[in-house]
Coordinates of C-alpha atoms in Angstrom, one line a residue:
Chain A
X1 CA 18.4 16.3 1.4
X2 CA 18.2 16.6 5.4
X3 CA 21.3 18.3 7.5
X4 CA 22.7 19.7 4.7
X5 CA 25.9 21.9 6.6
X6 CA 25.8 18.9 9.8
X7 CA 25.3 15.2 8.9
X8 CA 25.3 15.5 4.7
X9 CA 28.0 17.7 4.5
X10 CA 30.3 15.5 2.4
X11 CA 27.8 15.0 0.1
X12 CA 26.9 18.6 -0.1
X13 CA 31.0 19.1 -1.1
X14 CA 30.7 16.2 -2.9
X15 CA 28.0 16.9 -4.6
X16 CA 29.9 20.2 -5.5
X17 CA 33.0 19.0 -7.1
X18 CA 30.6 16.9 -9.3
X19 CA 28.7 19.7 -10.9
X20 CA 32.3 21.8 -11.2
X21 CA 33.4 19.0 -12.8
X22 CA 30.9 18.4 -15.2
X23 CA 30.0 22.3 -15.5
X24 CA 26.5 21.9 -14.6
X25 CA 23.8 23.8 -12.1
X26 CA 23.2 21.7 -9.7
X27 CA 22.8 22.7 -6.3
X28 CA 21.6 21.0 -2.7
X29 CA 18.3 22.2 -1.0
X30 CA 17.9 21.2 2.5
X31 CA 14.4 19.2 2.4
X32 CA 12.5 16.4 4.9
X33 CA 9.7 15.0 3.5
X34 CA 8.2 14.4 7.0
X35 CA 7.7 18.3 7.5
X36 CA 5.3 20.5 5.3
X37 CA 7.2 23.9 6.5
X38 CA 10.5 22.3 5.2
X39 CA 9.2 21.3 2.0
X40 CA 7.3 25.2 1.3
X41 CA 10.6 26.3 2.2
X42 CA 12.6 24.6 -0.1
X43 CA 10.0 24.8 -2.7
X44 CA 10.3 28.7 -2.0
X45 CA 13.8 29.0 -2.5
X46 CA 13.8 27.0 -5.8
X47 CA 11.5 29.7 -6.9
X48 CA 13.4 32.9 -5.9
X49 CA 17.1 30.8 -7.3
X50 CA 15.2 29.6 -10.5
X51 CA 11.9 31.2 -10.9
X52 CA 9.8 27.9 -12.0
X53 CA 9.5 24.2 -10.9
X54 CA 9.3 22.0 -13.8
X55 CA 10.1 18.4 -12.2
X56 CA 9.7 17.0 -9.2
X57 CA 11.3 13.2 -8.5
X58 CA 9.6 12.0 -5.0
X59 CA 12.7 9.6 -4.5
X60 CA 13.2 9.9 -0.5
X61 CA 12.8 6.5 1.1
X62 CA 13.5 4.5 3.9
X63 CA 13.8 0.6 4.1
X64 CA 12.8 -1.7 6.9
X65 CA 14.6 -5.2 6.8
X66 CA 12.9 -8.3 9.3
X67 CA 10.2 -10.1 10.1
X68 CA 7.2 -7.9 9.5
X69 CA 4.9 -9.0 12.4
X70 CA 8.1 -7.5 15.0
X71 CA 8.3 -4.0 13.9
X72 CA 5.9 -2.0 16.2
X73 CA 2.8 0.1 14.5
X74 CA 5.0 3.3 15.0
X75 CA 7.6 2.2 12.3
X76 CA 4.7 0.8 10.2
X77 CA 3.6 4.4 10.4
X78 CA 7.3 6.1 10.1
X79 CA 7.7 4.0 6.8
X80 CA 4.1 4.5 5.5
X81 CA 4.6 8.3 6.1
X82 CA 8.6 8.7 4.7
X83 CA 7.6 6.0 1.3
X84 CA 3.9 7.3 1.3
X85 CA 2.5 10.0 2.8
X86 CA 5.3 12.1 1.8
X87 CA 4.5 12.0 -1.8
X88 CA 0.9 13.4 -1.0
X89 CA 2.8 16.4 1.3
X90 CA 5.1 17.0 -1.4
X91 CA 2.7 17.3 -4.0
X92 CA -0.1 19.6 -1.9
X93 CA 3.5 22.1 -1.8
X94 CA 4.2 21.5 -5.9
X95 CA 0.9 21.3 -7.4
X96 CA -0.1 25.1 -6.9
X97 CA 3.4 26.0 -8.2
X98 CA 3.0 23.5 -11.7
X99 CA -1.0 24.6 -11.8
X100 CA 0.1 28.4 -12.1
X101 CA 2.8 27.5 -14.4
X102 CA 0.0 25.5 -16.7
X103 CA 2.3 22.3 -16.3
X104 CA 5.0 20.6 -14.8
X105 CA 6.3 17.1 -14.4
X106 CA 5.8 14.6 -11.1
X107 CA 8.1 11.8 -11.0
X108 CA 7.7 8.8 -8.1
X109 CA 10.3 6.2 -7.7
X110 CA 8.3 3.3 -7.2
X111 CA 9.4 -0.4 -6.4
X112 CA 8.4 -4.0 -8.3
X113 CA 7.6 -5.5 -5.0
X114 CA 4.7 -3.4 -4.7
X115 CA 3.7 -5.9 -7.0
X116 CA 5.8 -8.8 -6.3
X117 CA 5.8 -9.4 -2.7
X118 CA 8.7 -10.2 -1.2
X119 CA 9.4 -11.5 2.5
X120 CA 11.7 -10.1 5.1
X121 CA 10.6 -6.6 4.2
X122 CA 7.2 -6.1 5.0
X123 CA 6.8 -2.5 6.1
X124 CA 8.5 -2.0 3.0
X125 CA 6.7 -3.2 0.6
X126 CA 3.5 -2.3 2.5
X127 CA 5.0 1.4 1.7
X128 CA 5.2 0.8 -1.8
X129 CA 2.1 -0.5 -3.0
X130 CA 0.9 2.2 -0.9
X131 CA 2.3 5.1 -2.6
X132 CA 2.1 4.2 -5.9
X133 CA -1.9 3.4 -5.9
X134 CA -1.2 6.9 -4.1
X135 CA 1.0 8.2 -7.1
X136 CA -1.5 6.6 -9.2
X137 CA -4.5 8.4 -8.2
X138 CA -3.2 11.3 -8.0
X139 CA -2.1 11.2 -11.1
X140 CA -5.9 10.9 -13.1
X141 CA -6.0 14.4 -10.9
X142 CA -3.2 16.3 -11.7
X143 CA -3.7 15.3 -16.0
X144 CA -6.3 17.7 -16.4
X145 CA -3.8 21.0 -15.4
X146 CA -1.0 19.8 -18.2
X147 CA 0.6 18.1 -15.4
X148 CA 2.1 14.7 -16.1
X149 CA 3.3 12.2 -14.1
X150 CA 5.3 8.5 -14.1
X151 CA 5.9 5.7 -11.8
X152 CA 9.7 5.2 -12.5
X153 CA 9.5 1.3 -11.3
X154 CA 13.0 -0.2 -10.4
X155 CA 13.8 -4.0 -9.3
X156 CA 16.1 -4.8 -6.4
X157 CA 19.5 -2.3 -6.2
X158 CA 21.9 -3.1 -3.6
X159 CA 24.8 -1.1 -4.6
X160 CA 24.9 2.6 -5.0
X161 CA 22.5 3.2 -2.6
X162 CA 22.4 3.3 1.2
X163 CA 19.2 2.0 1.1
X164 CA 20.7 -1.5 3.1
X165 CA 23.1 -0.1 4.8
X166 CA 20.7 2.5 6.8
X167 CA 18.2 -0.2 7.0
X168 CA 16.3 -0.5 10.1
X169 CA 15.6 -3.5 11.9
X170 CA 12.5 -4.8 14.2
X171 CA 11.8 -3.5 18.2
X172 CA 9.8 -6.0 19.0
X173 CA 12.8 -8.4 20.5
X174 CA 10.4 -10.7 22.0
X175 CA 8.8 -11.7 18.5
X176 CA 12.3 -11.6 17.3
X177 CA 13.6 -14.1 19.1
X178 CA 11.0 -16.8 18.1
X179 CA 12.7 -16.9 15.1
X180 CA 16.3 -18.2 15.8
X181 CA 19.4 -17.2 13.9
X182 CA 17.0 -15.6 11.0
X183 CA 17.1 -12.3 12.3
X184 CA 20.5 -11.9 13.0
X185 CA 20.9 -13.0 9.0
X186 CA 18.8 -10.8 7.8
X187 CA 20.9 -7.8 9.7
X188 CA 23.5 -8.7 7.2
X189 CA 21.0 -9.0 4.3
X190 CA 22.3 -6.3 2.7
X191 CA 26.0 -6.6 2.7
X192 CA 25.4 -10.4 1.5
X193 CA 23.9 -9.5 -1.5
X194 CA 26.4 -6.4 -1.8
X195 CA 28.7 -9.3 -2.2
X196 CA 26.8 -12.1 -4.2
X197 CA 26.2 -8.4 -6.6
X198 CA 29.8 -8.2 -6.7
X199 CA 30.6 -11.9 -7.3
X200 CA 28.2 -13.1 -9.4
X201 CA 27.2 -9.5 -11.0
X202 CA 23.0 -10.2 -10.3
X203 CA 23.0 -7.0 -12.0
X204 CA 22.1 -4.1 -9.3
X205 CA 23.5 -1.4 -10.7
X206 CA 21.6 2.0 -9.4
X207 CA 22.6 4.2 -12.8
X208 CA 19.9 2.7 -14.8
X209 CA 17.4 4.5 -12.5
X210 CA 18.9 7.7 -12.6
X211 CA 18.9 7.5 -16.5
X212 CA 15.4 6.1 -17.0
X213 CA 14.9 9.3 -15.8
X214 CA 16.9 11.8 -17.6
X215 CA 15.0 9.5 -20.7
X216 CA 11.7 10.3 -20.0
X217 CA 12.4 13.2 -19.1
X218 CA 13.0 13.9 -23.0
X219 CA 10.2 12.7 -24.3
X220 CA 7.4 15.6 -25.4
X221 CA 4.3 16.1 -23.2
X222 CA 1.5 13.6 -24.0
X223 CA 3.9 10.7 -25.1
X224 CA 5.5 9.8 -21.6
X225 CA 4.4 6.6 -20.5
X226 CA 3.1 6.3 -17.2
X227 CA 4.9 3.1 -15.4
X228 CA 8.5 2.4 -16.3
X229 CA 9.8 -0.8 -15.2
X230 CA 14.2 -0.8 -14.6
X231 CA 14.4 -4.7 -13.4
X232 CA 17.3 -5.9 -14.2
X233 CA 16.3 -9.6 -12.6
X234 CA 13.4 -9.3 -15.6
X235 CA 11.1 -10.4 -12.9
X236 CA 8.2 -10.2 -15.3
X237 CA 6.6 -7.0 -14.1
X238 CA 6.3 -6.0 -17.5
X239 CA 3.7 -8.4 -18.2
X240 CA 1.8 -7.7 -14.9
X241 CA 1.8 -4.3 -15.6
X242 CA 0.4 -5.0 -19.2
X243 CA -2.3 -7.0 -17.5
X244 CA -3.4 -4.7 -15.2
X245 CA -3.5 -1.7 -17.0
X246 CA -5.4 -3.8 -19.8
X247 CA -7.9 -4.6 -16.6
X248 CA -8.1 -1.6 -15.4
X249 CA -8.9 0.1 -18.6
X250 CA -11.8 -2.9 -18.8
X251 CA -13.1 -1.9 -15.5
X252 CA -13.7 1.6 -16.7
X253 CA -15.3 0.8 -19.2
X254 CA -17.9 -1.7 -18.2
X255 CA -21.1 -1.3 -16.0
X256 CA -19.7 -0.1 -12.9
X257 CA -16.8 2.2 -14.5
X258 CA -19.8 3.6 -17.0
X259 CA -21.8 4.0 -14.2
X260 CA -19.3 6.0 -11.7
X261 CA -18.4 8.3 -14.9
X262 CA -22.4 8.3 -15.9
X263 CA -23.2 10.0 -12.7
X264 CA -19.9 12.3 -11.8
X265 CA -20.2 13.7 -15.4
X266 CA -16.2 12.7 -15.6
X267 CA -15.0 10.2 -17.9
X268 CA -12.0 8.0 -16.2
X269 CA -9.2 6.8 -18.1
X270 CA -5.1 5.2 -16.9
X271 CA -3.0 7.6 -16.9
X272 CA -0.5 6.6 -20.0
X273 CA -3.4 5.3 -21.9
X274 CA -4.7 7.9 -23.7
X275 CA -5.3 11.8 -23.8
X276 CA -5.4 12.4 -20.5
X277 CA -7.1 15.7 -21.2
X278 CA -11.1 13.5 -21.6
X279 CA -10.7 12.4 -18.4
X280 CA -11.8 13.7 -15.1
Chain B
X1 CA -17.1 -3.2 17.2
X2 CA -16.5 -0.1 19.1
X3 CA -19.0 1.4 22.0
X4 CA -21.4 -1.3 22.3
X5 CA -22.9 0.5 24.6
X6 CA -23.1 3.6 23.2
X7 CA -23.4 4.3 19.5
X8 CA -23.6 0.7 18.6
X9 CA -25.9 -0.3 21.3
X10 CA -28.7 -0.7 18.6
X11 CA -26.4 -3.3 16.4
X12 CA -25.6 -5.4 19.5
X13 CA -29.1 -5.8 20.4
X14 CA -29.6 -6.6 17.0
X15 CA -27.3 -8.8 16.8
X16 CA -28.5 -10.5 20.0
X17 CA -31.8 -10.9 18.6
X18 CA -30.2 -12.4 15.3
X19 CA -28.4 -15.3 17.8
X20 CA -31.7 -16.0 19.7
X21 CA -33.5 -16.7 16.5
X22 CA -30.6 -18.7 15.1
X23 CA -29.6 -20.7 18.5
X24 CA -26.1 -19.6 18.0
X25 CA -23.8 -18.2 20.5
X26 CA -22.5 -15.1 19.1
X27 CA -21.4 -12.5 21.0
X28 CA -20.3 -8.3 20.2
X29 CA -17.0 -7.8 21.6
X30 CA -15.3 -4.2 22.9
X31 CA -12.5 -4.0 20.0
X32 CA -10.8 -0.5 18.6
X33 CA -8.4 -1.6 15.9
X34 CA -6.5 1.6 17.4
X35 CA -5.8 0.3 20.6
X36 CA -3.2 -2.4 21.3
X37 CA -4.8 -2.0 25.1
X38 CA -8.0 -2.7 23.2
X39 CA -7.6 -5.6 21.6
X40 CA -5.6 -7.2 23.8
X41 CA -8.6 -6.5 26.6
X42 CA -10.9 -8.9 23.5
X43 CA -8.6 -11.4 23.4
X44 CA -8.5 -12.0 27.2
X45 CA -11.9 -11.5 26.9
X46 CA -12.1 -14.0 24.6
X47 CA -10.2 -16.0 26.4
X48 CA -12.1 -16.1 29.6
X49 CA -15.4 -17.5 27.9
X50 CA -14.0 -19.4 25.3
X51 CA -10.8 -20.9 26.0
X52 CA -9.2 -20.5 23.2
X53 CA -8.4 -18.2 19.9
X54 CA -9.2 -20.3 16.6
X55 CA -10.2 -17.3 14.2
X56 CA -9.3 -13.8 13.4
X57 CA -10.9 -11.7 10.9
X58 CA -9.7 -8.5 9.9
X59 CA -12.4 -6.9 8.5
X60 CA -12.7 -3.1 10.3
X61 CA -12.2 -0.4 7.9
X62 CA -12.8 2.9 6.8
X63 CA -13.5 4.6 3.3
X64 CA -12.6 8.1 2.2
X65 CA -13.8 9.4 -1.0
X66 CA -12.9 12.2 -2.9
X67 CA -10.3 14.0 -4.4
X68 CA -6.6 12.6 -3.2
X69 CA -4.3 15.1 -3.3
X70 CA -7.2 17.2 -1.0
X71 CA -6.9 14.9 1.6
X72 CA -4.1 16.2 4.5
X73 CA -1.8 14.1 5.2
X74 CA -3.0 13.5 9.0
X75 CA -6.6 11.8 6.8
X76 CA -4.0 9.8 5.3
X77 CA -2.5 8.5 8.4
X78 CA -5.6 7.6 9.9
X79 CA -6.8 5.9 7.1
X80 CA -3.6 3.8 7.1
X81 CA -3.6 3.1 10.6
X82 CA -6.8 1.7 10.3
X83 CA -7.2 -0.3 7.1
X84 CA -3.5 -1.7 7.4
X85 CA -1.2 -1.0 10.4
X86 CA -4.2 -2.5 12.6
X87 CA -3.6 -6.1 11.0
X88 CA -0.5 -6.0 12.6
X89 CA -1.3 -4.8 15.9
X90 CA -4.4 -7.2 15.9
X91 CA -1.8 -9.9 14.8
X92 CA 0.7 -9.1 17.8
X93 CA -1.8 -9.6 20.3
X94 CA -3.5 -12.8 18.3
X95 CA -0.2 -14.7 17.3
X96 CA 1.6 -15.2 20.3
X97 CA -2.5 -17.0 21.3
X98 CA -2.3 -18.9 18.6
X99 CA 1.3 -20.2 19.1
X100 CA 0.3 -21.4 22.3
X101 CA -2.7 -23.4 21.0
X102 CA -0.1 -24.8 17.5
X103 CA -2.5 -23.3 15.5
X104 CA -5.0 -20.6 14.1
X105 CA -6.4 -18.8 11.4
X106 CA -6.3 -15.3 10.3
X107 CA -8.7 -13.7 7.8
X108 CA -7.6 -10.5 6.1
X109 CA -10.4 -8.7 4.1
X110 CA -9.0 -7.1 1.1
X111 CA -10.2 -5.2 -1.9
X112 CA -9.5 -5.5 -5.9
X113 CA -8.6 -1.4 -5.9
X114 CA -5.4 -2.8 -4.2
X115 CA -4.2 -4.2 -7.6
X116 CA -6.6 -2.5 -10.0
X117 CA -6.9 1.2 -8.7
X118 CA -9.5 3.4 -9.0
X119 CA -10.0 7.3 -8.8
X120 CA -11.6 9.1 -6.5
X121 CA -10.7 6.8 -3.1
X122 CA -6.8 7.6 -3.7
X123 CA -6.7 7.1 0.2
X124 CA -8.6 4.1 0.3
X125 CA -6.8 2.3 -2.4
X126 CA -3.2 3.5 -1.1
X127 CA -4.8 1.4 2.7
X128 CA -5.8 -1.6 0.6
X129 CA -2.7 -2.0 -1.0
X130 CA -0.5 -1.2 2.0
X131 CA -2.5 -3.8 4.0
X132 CA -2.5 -6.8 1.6
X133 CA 1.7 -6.3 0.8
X134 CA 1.9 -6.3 4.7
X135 CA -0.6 -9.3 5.5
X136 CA 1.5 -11.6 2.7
X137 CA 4.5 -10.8 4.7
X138 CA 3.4 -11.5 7.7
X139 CA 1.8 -14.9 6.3
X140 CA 5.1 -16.0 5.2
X141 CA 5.9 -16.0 9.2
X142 CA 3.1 -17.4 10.8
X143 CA 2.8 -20.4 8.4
X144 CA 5.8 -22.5 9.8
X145 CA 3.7 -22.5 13.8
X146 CA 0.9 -23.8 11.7
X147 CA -1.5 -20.9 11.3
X148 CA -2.8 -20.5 8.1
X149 CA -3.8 -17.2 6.5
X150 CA -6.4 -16.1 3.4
X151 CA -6.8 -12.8 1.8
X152 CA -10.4 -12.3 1.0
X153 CA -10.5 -10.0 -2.0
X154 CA -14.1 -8.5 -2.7
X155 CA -14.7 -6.1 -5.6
X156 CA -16.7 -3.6 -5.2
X157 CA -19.9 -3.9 -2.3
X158 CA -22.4 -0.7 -2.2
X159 CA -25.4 -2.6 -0.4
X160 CA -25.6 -3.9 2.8
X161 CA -22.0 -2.3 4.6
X162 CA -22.4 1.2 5.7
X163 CA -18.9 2.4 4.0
X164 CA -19.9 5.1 1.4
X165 CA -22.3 6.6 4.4
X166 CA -19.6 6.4 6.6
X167 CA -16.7 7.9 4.4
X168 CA -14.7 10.8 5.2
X169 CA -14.3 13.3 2.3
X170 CA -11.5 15.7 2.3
X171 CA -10.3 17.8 4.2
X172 CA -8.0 20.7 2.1
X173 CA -10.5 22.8 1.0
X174 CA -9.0 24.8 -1.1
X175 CA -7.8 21.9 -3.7
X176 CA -11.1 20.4 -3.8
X177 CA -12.5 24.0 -4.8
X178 CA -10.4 23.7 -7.5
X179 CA -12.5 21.2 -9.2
X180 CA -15.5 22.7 -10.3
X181 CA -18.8 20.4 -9.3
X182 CA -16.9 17.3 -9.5
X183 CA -16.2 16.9 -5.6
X184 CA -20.1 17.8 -5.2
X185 CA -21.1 14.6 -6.7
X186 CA -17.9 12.4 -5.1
X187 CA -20.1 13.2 -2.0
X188 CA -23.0 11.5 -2.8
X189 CA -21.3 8.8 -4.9
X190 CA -22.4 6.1 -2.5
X191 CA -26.5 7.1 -3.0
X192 CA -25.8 7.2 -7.0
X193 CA -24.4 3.8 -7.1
X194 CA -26.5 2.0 -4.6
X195 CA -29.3 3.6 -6.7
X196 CA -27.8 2.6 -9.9
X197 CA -27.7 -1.0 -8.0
X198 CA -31.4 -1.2 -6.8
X199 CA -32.2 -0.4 -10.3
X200 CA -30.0 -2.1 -12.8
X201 CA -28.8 -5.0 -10.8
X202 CA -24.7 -4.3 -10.4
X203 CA -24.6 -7.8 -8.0
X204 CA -23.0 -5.5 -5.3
X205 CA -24.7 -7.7 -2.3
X206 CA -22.1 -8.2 0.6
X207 CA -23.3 -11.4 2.0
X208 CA -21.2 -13.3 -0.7
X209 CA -18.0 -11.9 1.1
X210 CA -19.1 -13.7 4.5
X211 CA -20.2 -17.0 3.1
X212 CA -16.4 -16.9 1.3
X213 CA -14.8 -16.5 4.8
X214 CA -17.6 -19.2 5.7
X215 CA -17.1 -21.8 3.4
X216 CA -12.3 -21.1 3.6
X217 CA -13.1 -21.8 7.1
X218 CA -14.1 -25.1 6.4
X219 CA -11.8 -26.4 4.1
X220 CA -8.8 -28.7 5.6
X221 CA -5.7 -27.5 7.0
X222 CA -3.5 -26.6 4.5
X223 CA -5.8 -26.4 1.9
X224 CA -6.9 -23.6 2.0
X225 CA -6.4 -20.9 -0.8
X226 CA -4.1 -17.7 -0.2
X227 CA -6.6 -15.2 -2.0
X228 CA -9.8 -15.9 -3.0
X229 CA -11.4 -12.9 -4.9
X230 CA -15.0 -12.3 -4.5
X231 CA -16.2 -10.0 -7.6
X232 CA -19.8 -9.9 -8.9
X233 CA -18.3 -7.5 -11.8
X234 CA -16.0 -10.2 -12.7
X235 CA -13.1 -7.3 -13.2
X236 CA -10.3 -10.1 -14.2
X237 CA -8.4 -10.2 -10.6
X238 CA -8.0 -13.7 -11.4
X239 CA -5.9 -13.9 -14.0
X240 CA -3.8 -10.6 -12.4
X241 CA -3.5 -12.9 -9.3
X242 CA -2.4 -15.8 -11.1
X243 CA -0.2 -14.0 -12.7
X244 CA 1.3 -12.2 -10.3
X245 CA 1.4 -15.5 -8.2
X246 CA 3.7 -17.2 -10.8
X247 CA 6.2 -14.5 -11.2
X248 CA 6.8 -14.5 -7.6
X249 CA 7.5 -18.3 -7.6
X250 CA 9.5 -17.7 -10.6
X251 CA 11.6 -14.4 -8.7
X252 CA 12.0 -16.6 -5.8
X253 CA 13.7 -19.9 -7.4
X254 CA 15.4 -17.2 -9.7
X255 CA 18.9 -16.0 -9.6
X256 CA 18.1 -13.3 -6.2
X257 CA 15.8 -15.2 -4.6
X258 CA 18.1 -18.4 -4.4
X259 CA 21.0 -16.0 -3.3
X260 CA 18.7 -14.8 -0.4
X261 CA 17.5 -17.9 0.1
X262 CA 21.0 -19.8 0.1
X263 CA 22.2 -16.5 2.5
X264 CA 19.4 -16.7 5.1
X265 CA 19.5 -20.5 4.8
X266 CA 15.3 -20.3 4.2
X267 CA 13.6 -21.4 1.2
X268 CA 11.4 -18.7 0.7
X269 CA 7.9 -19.3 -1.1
X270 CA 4.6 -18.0 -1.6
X271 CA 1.4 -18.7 0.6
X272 CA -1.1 -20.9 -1.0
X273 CA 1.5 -22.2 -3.7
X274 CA 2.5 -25.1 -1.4
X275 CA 3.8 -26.3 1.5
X276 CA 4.7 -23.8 3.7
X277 CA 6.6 -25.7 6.4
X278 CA 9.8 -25.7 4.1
X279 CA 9.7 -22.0 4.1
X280 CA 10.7 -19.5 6.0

């Protein structure tokens, strides 16, 4: 995390008691995903405290709550490079590290409304679909080197995160504006469906994430899949993802697919699909 | 386009010639999608010797092809900026227009690697996606001042734009050295498969992407579709987007959408699906 001895500093102690507690190793590493010197460094110490890097979960994120068309094209780009771009900076600082160590173990928190779309969080959802086509990419390279990745997939969490609660909102106050007591609602968005969460339990319990996981996690190279949906709202994304990855795998396969791997000499395959190993 | 009298001089007297033959009155416009100063200088422009906005099309873009995690993340944030944070900066300067005049239409130009992603254009894809997530939101908002939006979804065009002889390739050298010849051929993937086009007949011909926009532009108000997909390789986007279409309306009548609904005291629904003054 950022500010580890200023700003997180509870959390550090906190963090501390925890593994005590539960007689574990786990320790804080002061990190920002925005800066590639911060992310060498912190990759550097884990290497002089442990000596290897065998998993890395790109969970750092940042959520916008509005109308999309009033945020200004500098968030769009703050969001798009914390959700996003920071997953290709990341990996350019782990991928050397897991290549030398012949493999290692990328895990992306991704969200269902990079699928589903939903309103009042555009930039957000923008950020999403963007890092996990990202993610996703990435991933046919990375499979080759014994690397092997999943898109951990969760629905909408309201408690156990901060993720409403250090929301930001639009600077465009003259688009705002147009759009009468909506905005000042959706300021509260959060903290409404905290309560709704807590009234009607819709189910947005964080842990589930976190175990998902710890899950795959256990399961021996070559047999983790590569998208894992946590919704507890069973939106359906199950399906979709069956659909598309069915699609996909069509697409490769047929005349332009054939083609593309015809001339590059390189077969292309879904991650999750198959040995990975034949492809690319 | 950008310098019309400079590097595009050549298109705009092309394009001149192309009116003179057709008797139609179309006219190149001064328009960096990376401006705000820009594009709002068009729209006055457009403004002057027109008198009004009816139209927008966002079509600019940019392709990068190769290896994604060999990109930097600057590449990234260009290619971002301009396939998807310049629909809302085109949108800020054509909305408040179209307001004025109680309606208009916006055109977004997709892609199918937005939902069904391919290797080798991680960047390109990451764009598509961010931008289509992004344009849905902000169609949700401009539908109740009556301005209507479509996302135009073409599959995969070779002939006839200049995308694959304009892409960027990457830029961290030392990761693409890392695999072997393939980055070699990702450069001239463009020639192979406009080759492979001119001989076997993949039905990559752009023009069907314009007559789409054509013929959307002259259906009724508010009967226009939200997507149409344009695919000669018939890749199944359909049946992903009616999918993907229905379990929206399904999350949005379900348990958390009603909540957010009955909270912001806006039914929320999905462009296309139906009338779009009862939302939002």
């Amino acid at each position: 995390m950022r500010s580890l001895k200023e700003r997180n500093q509870d959390r550090v102690e906190q963090m501390a008691r925890f593994a005590a507690e539960k007689k574990i190793d786990l320790r804080a590493l002061e990190l920002d995903v925005l800066s590639e010197e911060s992310i060498r460094a912190a990759f550097d110490q884990v290497l002089r405290e442990a000596g290897r890097l065998d998993v890395v979960v790109n969970n750092a994120g940042m959520l916008m709550v509005g109308i999309a068309k009033a945020f200004t094209p500098a968030q769009m780009a703050r969001i798009l490079d914390t959700n996003a771009i920071s997953w290709l900076r990341v990996n350019q600082a782990a991928l050397p590290i897991m290549r030398r160590q012949k493999g290692g173990f990328l895990v992306y928190v991704g969200s269902t409304t990079s699928r589903i779309h939903e309103p009042f969080i555009g930039p957000y959802i923008a950020s999403k679909a963007a890092g996990e086509a990202l993610a996703e990419a990435m991933s046919f390279e990375a499979a080759p080197f014994g690397i092997e990745s999943v898109i951990v997939v969760p629905g909408a969490f309201i408690s156990g995160t901060e993720h409403f609660a250090d929301a930001h909102g639009p600077e465009v106050l003259a688009v705002v504006s147009q759009y009468g007591e909506l905005p000042d609602r959706l300021r509260g968005l959060g903290k409404a469906l905290e309560a709704l969460d807590a009234d009607k339990g819709l189910g947005l319990t964080v842990e589930s994430v976190g175990k998902a996981v710890r899950d795959v996690l256990d399961l021996p190279f070559g047999e983790k899949p590569f998208r894992i949906t946590i919704d507890p709202q069973a939106k359906g994304m199950d399906e979709i993802e069956a659909l598309t990855g069915a699609t996909q795998h069509s697409f490769f396969e047929g005349r332009v697919g054939s083609a593309i791997s015809s001339y590059t000499g390189q077969s292309i395959c879904r991650p999750g699909d198959r040995d990975l190993a034949a492809c690319l």
